[in-house]
Amino acid sequence: MADKVKQILAKPIQLADQVIKAADEASASFKQECAELKSKTEKLAGLLRQAARASSDLYERPTRRIIDDTEQVLEKALSMVLKCRGNGLMKRVFTIIPAAAFRKMFGLLENSIGDLSWLLRVSAPTEDRGDEYLGLPPIAANEPILCLIWEQIALLYKGSLENRSDAAASLVSLARDNDRYGKLIIEEGGIGPLLKLIKEGKMEGQEHAAKAIGLLGRDFESVEHMIHMGVCSVFANVLKEGPMKLQVVVAWAVSELAANYPKCQDLFAQNNIIRLLVGHLAFETIQEHSKYNIGSIKATSIHAIVIASNSSNANDMKRENEDDDKQNTSRILHPMVQQGNGTTKPNHANHPKSNNLSNGKQNHQPHHQQSYSHSGINVKGKELEDPVTKVKMKAMAARALWHLAKRNSPICRNITESRALLCFAVLLEKGPEEVQYNSAMALMEITTVAEKDAELRRSAFKPNSPACKAVVDQLLKIIEKADSDLLLPCIKAIGNLARTFRATETRMIGPLVKLLDEREAEVSREASIALTKFACSDNYLHLDHSKAIISEGGAKHLIQLVYFGEQIVQISAVVLLCYIALHVPDSEELAQAEVLTVLEWASKQSYITQDEPLDALLQEAKSRLELYQSRGSRGFHKLHQ
């Protein structure tokens, strides 16, 4: 950096010396003007040489801008002063320089002096600067915010830890207020010192810096720049060893960067961030080990599902635990708190009202206290964190996993092979509102990927998997309750898992059918879409699921939606009704509901006929119904009764 600055300062210093020398040779006609020009240039030359001596301290971005402008000013000054030299009568006669031109040049030199003076002040260590007000350099007159950004970034480079913390807080405010300000912060070199502050600052400054990084990562170019600057390794180190309050902000920042630039997902995963986030999710949510006496757990609780309902599953789990112990991993099989007397009980300390995800202590740990859990997170002292911070940590860990999992099969596989699914199930049941919502969104994204990834679907969502059963149970409870912000992501998640359920497992059909009668159009639409995933031809059990939808009274609800629903709901209802008619055309319920008439009406609506795949499905469903049903005076009747 110092060498670069010296190189760019060399030419303006030479130009200044040339201007001073030429001014001494000015003719008598211009002596007074050139004397003033020389005086200002000498002052400017002194500042340039001072800058060269302090080159290692100068902040590069404004230095380049100011020196470039200064060089242009000195070139103009040299051109002017050369015209003033006394080279004979003819030269003097034909050289006319208006007084206004000199005044303009004096102003330009004064501006360069002001810019360089400001640059030297802003680049000086804060202890040398004192409380001096830096003012606004002339170069930033047309864009004052640029000067402020330069000033704050210079403090990040040269200030005390307290000054750097304040500067990071200022950049947070600027980045939050305006996208363009955020772009300027990045362009002017703000990312490097912010990351450095996260690594070596005090808590408050670290938090401000991490928050600034999250706010600045608003588009893929910005995030890509941060990736090149090393943000992944800095964040990974914080999530492993940093104080929890800082980890909360970093987890949030990870979620922001992943949301705005999905290509960074794999880079975060390569830096072990998935495992670290899952570790935070699991901390005091479920136990690190799983060799417990499970006999006292009631069969009606989530925990009974997690530990399995029959001895064969229990034996499988035992073998799995033994294998895990051999591999020194920490697959978690049920969320319980072990008591001192060796008995177990469900962990009910996570009630939202308590604002704490767990009050239970991990008495199962070995006598020799270790600083690190199997997740790689430094847990020493984490138990002493205040409950609000613990809750926020889980909320942000879930939020980060939600955005990291989006459309990414390898990361979803990484997440589901850990204890995360069980954590999400427990947190959906007992977590505070924000934790529940982020957990539901994470499950929605993971199941969205699993719907299209057969291998992930088979490995992560096996019907007899305790964690899968726990997740499905919680999703269904929320769907049955149907009165929270979690409803939509939970409906989508169940629909995404439609191909994993057995023919005998129809308990999710009824609650979804009830939602078809929901007053909110978006809920009815998502319920229709989810049920379509059960009834569509791609689902191997489409016949069983279609019959289940009919038996739950789905036909009458769908008819109401087709006739009277909003257009976006009408389309999803028509699709579902078509699949049911296609697979169960001989249904008496469909005949009595006059579904053929409904489909004939739908086939005349322009918004449906314009959708070629939907129109083709509609015609096929009508043809199937016409084979089995005919129009009578009082509706439809089966032909083969």
PDB file of C-alpha atoms in Angstrom, residues 286-474:
ATOM      1  CA  ILE A 286     -31.980 -32.166  22.965  1.00  0.00           C
ATOM      2  CA  GLN A 287     -29.364 -34.248  24.731  1.00  0.00           C
ATOM      3  CA  GLU A 288     -25.874 -34.809  23.402  1.00  0.00           C
ATOM      4  CA  HIS A 289     -26.133 -38.555  23.994  1.00  0.00           C
ATOM      5  CA  SER A 290     -29.066 -40.909  23.762  1.00  0.00           C
ATOM      6  CA  LYS A 291     -28.518 -43.912  26.045  1.00  0.00           C
ATOM      7  CA  TYR A 292     -31.422 -43.430  28.393  1.00  0.00           C
ATOM      8  CA  ASN A 293     -34.020 -45.492  30.175  1.00  0.00           C
ATOM      9  CA  ILE A 294     -37.099 -44.852  28.061  1.00  0.00           C
ATOM     10  CA  GLY A 295     -39.667 -46.893  29.919  1.00  0.00           C
ATOM     11  CA  SER A 296     -41.315 -44.035  31.770  1.00  0.00           C
ATOM     12  CA  ILE A 297     -42.223 -41.991  28.702  1.00  0.00           C
ATOM     13  CA  LYS A 298     -45.912 -41.754  27.902  1.00  0.00           C
ATOM     14  CA  ALA A 299     -46.905 -43.087  24.519  1.00  0.00           C
ATOM     15  CA  THR A 300     -48.999 -40.014  23.753  1.00  0.00           C
ATOM     16  CA  SER A 301     -46.102 -37.549  23.785  1.00  0.00           C
ATOM     17  CA  ILE A 302     -43.791 -36.486  20.989  1.00  0.00           C
ATOM     18  CA  HIS A 303     -41.024 -38.281  22.821  1.00  0.00           C
ATOM     19  CA  ALA A 304     -42.730 -41.629  22.487  1.00  0.00           C
ATOM     20  CA  ILE A 305     -42.753 -41.174  18.738  1.00  0.00           C
ATOM     21  CA  VAL A 306     -39.114 -40.208  18.769  1.00  0.00           C
ATOM     22  CA  ILE A 307     -38.027 -43.338  20.643  1.00  0.00           C
ATOM     23  CA  ALA A 308     -40.303 -45.531  18.487  1.00  0.00           C
ATOM     24  CA  SER A 309     -43.375 -47.497  19.381  1.00  0.00           C
ATOM     25  CA  ASN A 310     -42.151 -51.081  19.202  1.00  0.00           C
ATOM     26  CA  SER A 311     -39.187 -53.122  20.342  1.00  0.00           C
ATOM     27  CA  SER A 312     -37.748 -53.623  16.877  1.00  0.00           C
ATOM     28  CA  ASN A 313     -37.475 -49.891  16.361  1.00  0.00           C
ATOM     29  CA  ALA A 314     -35.949 -49.555  19.808  1.00  0.00           C
ATOM     30  CA  ASN A 315     -33.363 -52.197  19.003  1.00  0.00           C
ATOM     31  CA  ASP A 316     -32.579 -50.489  15.700  1.00  0.00           C
ATOM     32  CA  MET A 317     -32.106 -47.267  17.572  1.00  0.00           C
ATOM     33  CA  LYS A 318     -29.838 -48.926  20.116  1.00  0.00           C
ATOM     34  CA  ARG A 319     -27.653 -50.359  17.386  1.00  0.00           C
ATOM     35  CA  GLU A 320     -27.605 -46.965  15.670  1.00  0.00           C
ATOM     36  CA  ASN A 321     -26.517 -45.304  18.916  1.00  0.00           C
ATOM     37  CA  GLU A 322     -23.742 -47.839  19.446  1.00  0.00           C
ATOM     38  CA  ASP A 323     -22.495 -47.245  15.914  1.00  0.00           C
ATOM     39  CA  ASP A 324     -22.600 -43.512  16.482  1.00  0.00           C
ATOM     40  CA  ASP A 325     -20.603 -43.823  19.689  1.00  0.00           C
ATOM     41  CA  LYS A 326     -17.958 -45.814  17.839  1.00  0.00           C
ATOM     42  CA  GLN A 327     -17.749 -43.048  15.251  1.00  0.00           C
ATOM     43  CA  ASN A 328     -17.637 -40.354  17.949  1.00  0.00           C
ATOM     44  CA  THR A 329     -20.682 -38.633  16.477  1.00  0.00           C
ATOM     45  CA  SER A 330     -23.758 -37.313  18.227  1.00  0.00           C
ATOM     46  CA  ARG A 331     -26.949 -38.391  16.507  1.00  0.00           C
ATOM     47  CA  ILE A 332     -29.772 -37.380  18.806  1.00  0.00           C
ATOM     48  CA  LEU A 333     -32.718 -39.677  19.182  1.00  0.00           C
ATOM     49  CA  HIS A 334     -34.983 -38.058  21.713  1.00  0.00           C
ATOM     50  CA  PRO A 335     -35.383 -34.759  23.578  1.00  0.00           C
ATOM     51  CA  MET A 336     -35.305 -35.715  27.257  1.00  0.00           C
ATOM     52  CA  VAL A 337     -33.733 -34.495  30.451  1.00  0.00           C
ATOM     53  CA  GLN A 338     -32.060 -37.116  32.617  1.00  0.00           C
ATOM     54  CA  GLN A 339     -32.616 -36.892  36.333  1.00  0.00           C
ATOM     55  CA  GLY A 340     -30.053 -37.563  38.992  1.00  0.00           C
ATOM     56  CA  ASN A 341     -31.689 -40.848  39.999  1.00  0.00           C
ATOM     57  CA  GLY A 342     -31.229 -42.305  36.528  1.00  0.00           C
ATOM     58  CA  THR A 343     -34.872 -41.928  35.454  1.00  0.00           C
ATOM     59  CA  THR A 344     -35.935 -39.874  32.489  1.00  0.00           C
ATOM     60  CA  LYS A 345     -38.707 -37.462  31.747  1.00  0.00           C
ATOM     61  CA  PRO A 346     -39.789 -35.405  28.753  1.00  0.00           C
ATOM     62  CA  ASN A 347     -38.197 -31.985  28.558  1.00  0.00           C
ATOM     63  CA  HIS A 348     -41.141 -29.627  29.056  1.00  0.00           C
ATOM     64  CA  ALA A 349     -39.010 -26.654  30.061  1.00  0.00           C
ATOM     65  CA  ASN A 350     -39.242 -25.158  26.584  1.00  0.00           C
ATOM     66  CA  HIS A 351     -42.680 -23.582  26.907  1.00  0.00           C
ATOM     67  CA  PRO A 352     -42.874 -20.265  25.022  1.00  0.00           C
ATOM     68  CA  LYS A 353     -43.936 -18.401  28.152  1.00  0.00           C
ATOM     69  CA  SER A 354     -40.694 -19.304  29.868  1.00  0.00           C
ATOM     70  CA  ASN A 355     -38.670 -17.508  27.151  1.00  0.00           C
ATOM     71  CA  ASN A 356     -36.104 -20.266  27.605  1.00  0.00           C
ATOM     72  CA  LEU A 357     -35.700 -23.334  25.479  1.00  0.00           C
ATOM     73  CA  SER A 358     -34.538 -25.513  28.322  1.00  0.00           C
ATOM     74  CA  ASN A 359     -34.010 -25.322  32.045  1.00  0.00           C
ATOM     75  CA  GLY A 360     -32.639 -28.832  32.254  1.00  0.00           C
ATOM     76  CA  LYS A 361     -28.962 -29.476  32.886  1.00  0.00           C
ATOM     77  CA  GLN A 362     -26.914 -32.003  31.016  1.00  0.00           C
ATOM     78  CA  ASN A 363     -26.125 -34.352  33.890  1.00  0.00           C
ATOM     79  CA  HIS A 364     -25.294 -37.121  31.472  1.00  0.00           C
ATOM     80  CA  GLN A 365     -21.938 -35.653  30.505  1.00  0.00           C
ATOM     81  CA  PRO A 366     -18.731 -37.382  31.624  1.00  0.00           C
ATOM     82  CA  HIS A 367     -17.115 -36.295  34.882  1.00  0.00           C
ATOM     83  CA  HIS A 368     -14.297 -34.568  32.992  1.00  0.00           C
ATOM     84  CA  GLN A 369     -15.843 -31.362  31.653  1.00  0.00           C
ATOM     85  CA  GLN A 370     -15.008 -30.721  28.012  1.00  0.00           C
ATOM     86  CA  SER A 371     -15.002 -27.300  26.381  1.00  0.00           C
ATOM     87  CA  TYR A 372     -16.305 -28.605  23.067  1.00  0.00           C
ATOM     88  CA  SER A 373     -19.353 -30.668  22.248  1.00  0.00           C
ATOM     89  CA  HIS A 374     -19.403 -33.129  19.362  1.00  0.00           C
ATOM     90  CA  SER A 375     -20.811 -30.327  17.229  1.00  0.00           C
ATOM     91  CA  GLY A 376     -17.522 -28.481  17.479  1.00  0.00           C
ATOM     92  CA  ILE A 377     -19.048 -25.551  19.360  1.00  0.00           C
ATOM     93  CA  ASN A 378     -17.356 -24.219  22.451  1.00  0.00           C
ATOM     94  CA  VAL A 379     -20.049 -24.794  25.075  1.00  0.00           C
ATOM     95  CA  LYS A 380     -18.033 -23.770  28.106  1.00  0.00           C
ATOM     96  CA  GLY A 381     -20.015 -21.040  29.806  1.00  0.00           C
ATOM     97  CA  LYS A 382     -22.880 -21.149  27.297  1.00  0.00           C
ATOM     98  CA  GLU A 383     -25.195 -22.496  29.999  1.00  0.00           C
ATOM     99  CA  LEU A 384     -24.754 -19.203  31.837  1.00  0.00           C
ATOM    100  CA  GLU A 385     -26.013 -17.074  28.953  1.00  0.00           C
ATOM    101  CA  ASP A 386     -29.268 -15.253  29.599  1.00  0.00           C
ATOM    102  CA  PRO A 387     -32.458 -17.008  28.334  1.00  0.00           C
ATOM    103  CA  VAL A 388     -33.285 -14.258  25.818  1.00  0.00           C
ATOM    104  CA  THR A 389     -29.911 -14.664  24.091  1.00  0.00           C
ATOM    105  CA  LYS A 390     -30.307 -18.453  23.990  1.00  0.00           C
ATOM    106  CA  VAL A 391     -33.720 -18.115  22.360  1.00  0.00           C
ATOM    107  CA  LYS A 392     -32.419 -15.583  19.848  1.00  0.00           C
ATOM    108  CA  MET A 393     -29.520 -17.893  19.013  1.00  0.00           C
ATOM    109  CA  LYS A 394     -31.901 -20.722  18.153  1.00  0.00           C
ATOM    110  CA  ALA A 395     -34.096 -18.394  16.108  1.00  0.00           C
ATOM    111  CA  MET A 396     -31.158 -17.145  14.044  1.00  0.00           C
ATOM    112  CA  ALA A 397     -29.608 -20.607  13.668  1.00  0.00           C
ATOM    113  CA  ALA A 398     -32.926 -21.873  12.297  1.00  0.00           C
ATOM    114  CA  ARG A 399     -33.189 -18.835  10.017  1.00  0.00           C
ATOM    115  CA  ALA A 400     -29.707 -19.427   8.645  1.00  0.00           C
ATOM    116  CA  LEU A 401     -30.395 -23.126   8.033  1.00  0.00           C
ATOM    117  CA  TRP A 402     -33.653 -22.170   6.285  1.00  0.00           C
ATOM    118  CA  HIS A 403     -31.835 -19.989   3.739  1.00  0.00           C
ATOM    119  CA  LEU A 404     -28.847 -22.303   3.397  1.00  0.00           C
ATOM    120  CA  ALA A 405     -31.111 -25.274   2.641  1.00  0.00           C
ATOM    121  CA  LYS A 406     -33.106 -23.549  -0.100  1.00  0.00           C
ATOM    122  CA  ARG A 407     -32.832 -25.516  -3.371  1.00  0.00           C
ATOM    123  CA  ASN A 408     -29.625 -27.188  -2.190  1.00  0.00           C
ATOM    124  CA  SER A 409     -29.695 -30.991  -2.004  1.00  0.00           C
ATOM    125  CA  PRO A 410     -26.204 -31.534  -0.525  1.00  0.00           C
ATOM    126  CA  ILE A 411     -26.861 -29.068   2.297  1.00  0.00           C
ATOM    127  CA  CYS A 412     -30.305 -30.550   2.968  1.00  0.00           C
ATOM    128  CA  ARG A 413     -28.670 -33.978   3.158  1.00  0.00           C
ATOM    129  CA  ASN A 414     -26.071 -32.555   5.532  1.00  0.00           C
ATOM    130  CA  ILE A 415     -28.794 -31.080   7.732  1.00  0.00           C
ATOM    131  CA  THR A 416     -31.011 -34.175   7.782  1.00  0.00           C
ATOM    132  CA  GLU A 417     -28.112 -36.510   8.525  1.00  0.00           C
ATOM    133  CA  SER A 418     -27.533 -34.519  11.709  1.00  0.00           C
ATOM    134  CA  ARG A 419     -29.922 -34.105  14.616  1.00  0.00           C
ATOM    135  CA  ALA A 420     -31.557 -31.055  13.056  1.00  0.00           C
ATOM    136  CA  LEU A 421     -34.888 -32.678  12.135  1.00  0.00           C
ATOM    137  CA  LEU A 422     -35.483 -33.691  15.712  1.00  0.00           C
ATOM    138  CA  CYS A 423     -34.474 -30.224  16.888  1.00  0.00           C
ATOM    139  CA  PHE A 424     -36.996 -28.665  14.501  1.00  0.00           C
ATOM    140  CA  ALA A 425     -39.714 -30.995  15.804  1.00  0.00           C
ATOM    141  CA  VAL A 426     -39.007 -30.063  19.435  1.00  0.00           C
ATOM    142  CA  LEU A 427     -38.777 -26.354  18.649  1.00  0.00           C
ATOM    143  CA  LEU A 428     -42.001 -26.420  16.624  1.00  0.00           C
ATOM    144  CA  GLU A 429     -43.719 -27.865  19.664  1.00  0.00           C
ATOM    145  CA  LYS A 430     -42.124 -25.816  22.417  1.00  0.00           C
ATOM    146  CA  GLY A 431     -40.143 -22.947  20.953  1.00  0.00           C
ATOM    147  CA  PRO A 432     -41.025 -19.251  21.171  1.00  0.00           C
ATOM    148  CA  GLU A 433     -42.802 -17.704  18.197  1.00  0.00           C
ATOM    149  CA  GLU A 434     -39.783 -16.617  16.150  1.00  0.00           C
ATOM    150  CA  VAL A 435     -38.008 -19.931  16.724  1.00  0.00           C
ATOM    151  CA  GLN A 436     -41.119 -21.837  15.655  1.00  0.00           C
ATOM    152  CA  TYR A 437     -41.560 -19.794  12.497  1.00  0.00           C
ATOM    153  CA  ASN A 438     -37.954 -20.110  11.359  1.00  0.00           C
ATOM    154  CA  SER A 439     -38.017 -23.840  12.118  1.00  0.00           C
ATOM    155  CA  ALA A 440     -41.187 -24.251  10.053  1.00  0.00           C
ATOM    156  CA  MET A 441     -39.627 -22.345   7.154  1.00  0.00           C
ATOM    157  CA  ALA A 442     -36.491 -24.476   7.331  1.00  0.00           C
ATOM    158  CA  LEU A 443     -38.575 -27.659   7.229  1.00  0.00           C
ATOM    159  CA  MET A 444     -40.554 -26.286   4.290  1.00  0.00           C
ATOM    160  CA  GLU A 445     -37.353 -25.670   2.311  1.00  0.00           C
ATOM    161  CA  ILE A 446     -35.839 -29.046   3.208  1.00  0.00           C
ATOM    162  CA  THR A 447     -39.004 -30.923   2.235  1.00  0.00           C
ATOM    163  CA  THR A 448     -39.255 -28.884  -0.987  1.00  0.00           C
ATOM    164  CA  VAL A 449     -35.843 -30.206  -1.974  1.00  0.00           C
ATOM    165  CA  ALA A 450     -36.717 -33.727  -0.780  1.00  0.00           C
ATOM    166  CA  GLU A 451     -39.843 -33.739  -2.956  1.00  0.00           C
ATOM    167  CA  LYS A 452     -37.629 -33.588  -6.053  1.00  0.00           C
ATOM    168  CA  ASP A 453     -34.678 -35.561  -4.643  1.00  0.00           C
ATOM    169  CA  ALA A 454     -35.741 -39.187  -4.233  1.00  0.00           C
ATOM    170  CA  GLU A 455     -32.516 -40.168  -2.492  1.00  0.00           C
ATOM    171  CA  LEU A 456     -32.879 -37.430   0.103  1.00  0.00           C
ATOM    172  CA  ARG A 457     -36.547 -38.255   0.542  1.00  0.00           C
ATOM    173  CA  ARG A 458     -35.831 -41.936   1.182  1.00  0.00           C
ATOM    174  CA  SER A 459     -32.929 -41.322   3.553  1.00  0.00           C
ATOM    175  CA  ALA A 460     -34.279 -38.410   5.588  1.00  0.00           C
ATOM    176  CA  PHE A 461     -38.007 -39.085   5.643  1.00  0.00           C
ATOM    177  CA  LYS A 462     -38.321 -42.836   6.050  1.00  0.00           C
ATOM    178  CA  PRO A 463     -41.779 -43.653   7.488  1.00  0.00           C
ATOM    179  CA  ASN A 464     -40.276 -45.494  10.460  1.00  0.00           C
ATOM    180  CA  SER A 465     -37.714 -42.797  11.217  1.00  0.00           C
ATOM    181  CA  PRO A 466     -38.273 -41.410  14.747  1.00  0.00           C
ATOM    182  CA  ALA A 467     -37.181 -37.915  13.732  1.00  0.00           C
ATOM    183  CA  CYS A 468     -39.461 -37.963  10.676  1.00  0.00           C
ATOM    184  CA  LYS A 469     -42.405 -39.119  12.799  1.00  0.00           C
ATOM    185  CA  ALA A 470     -41.735 -36.325  15.276  1.00  0.00           C
ATOM    186  CA  VAL A 471     -41.630 -33.734  12.489  1.00  0.00           C
ATOM    187  CA  VAL A 472     -44.827 -34.990  10.840  1.00  0.00           C
ATOM    188  CA  ASP A 473     -46.642 -35.041  14.179  1.00  0.00           C
ATOM    189  CA  GLN A 474     -45.789 -31.415  14.841  1.00  0.00           C
TER     190      GLN A 474
END
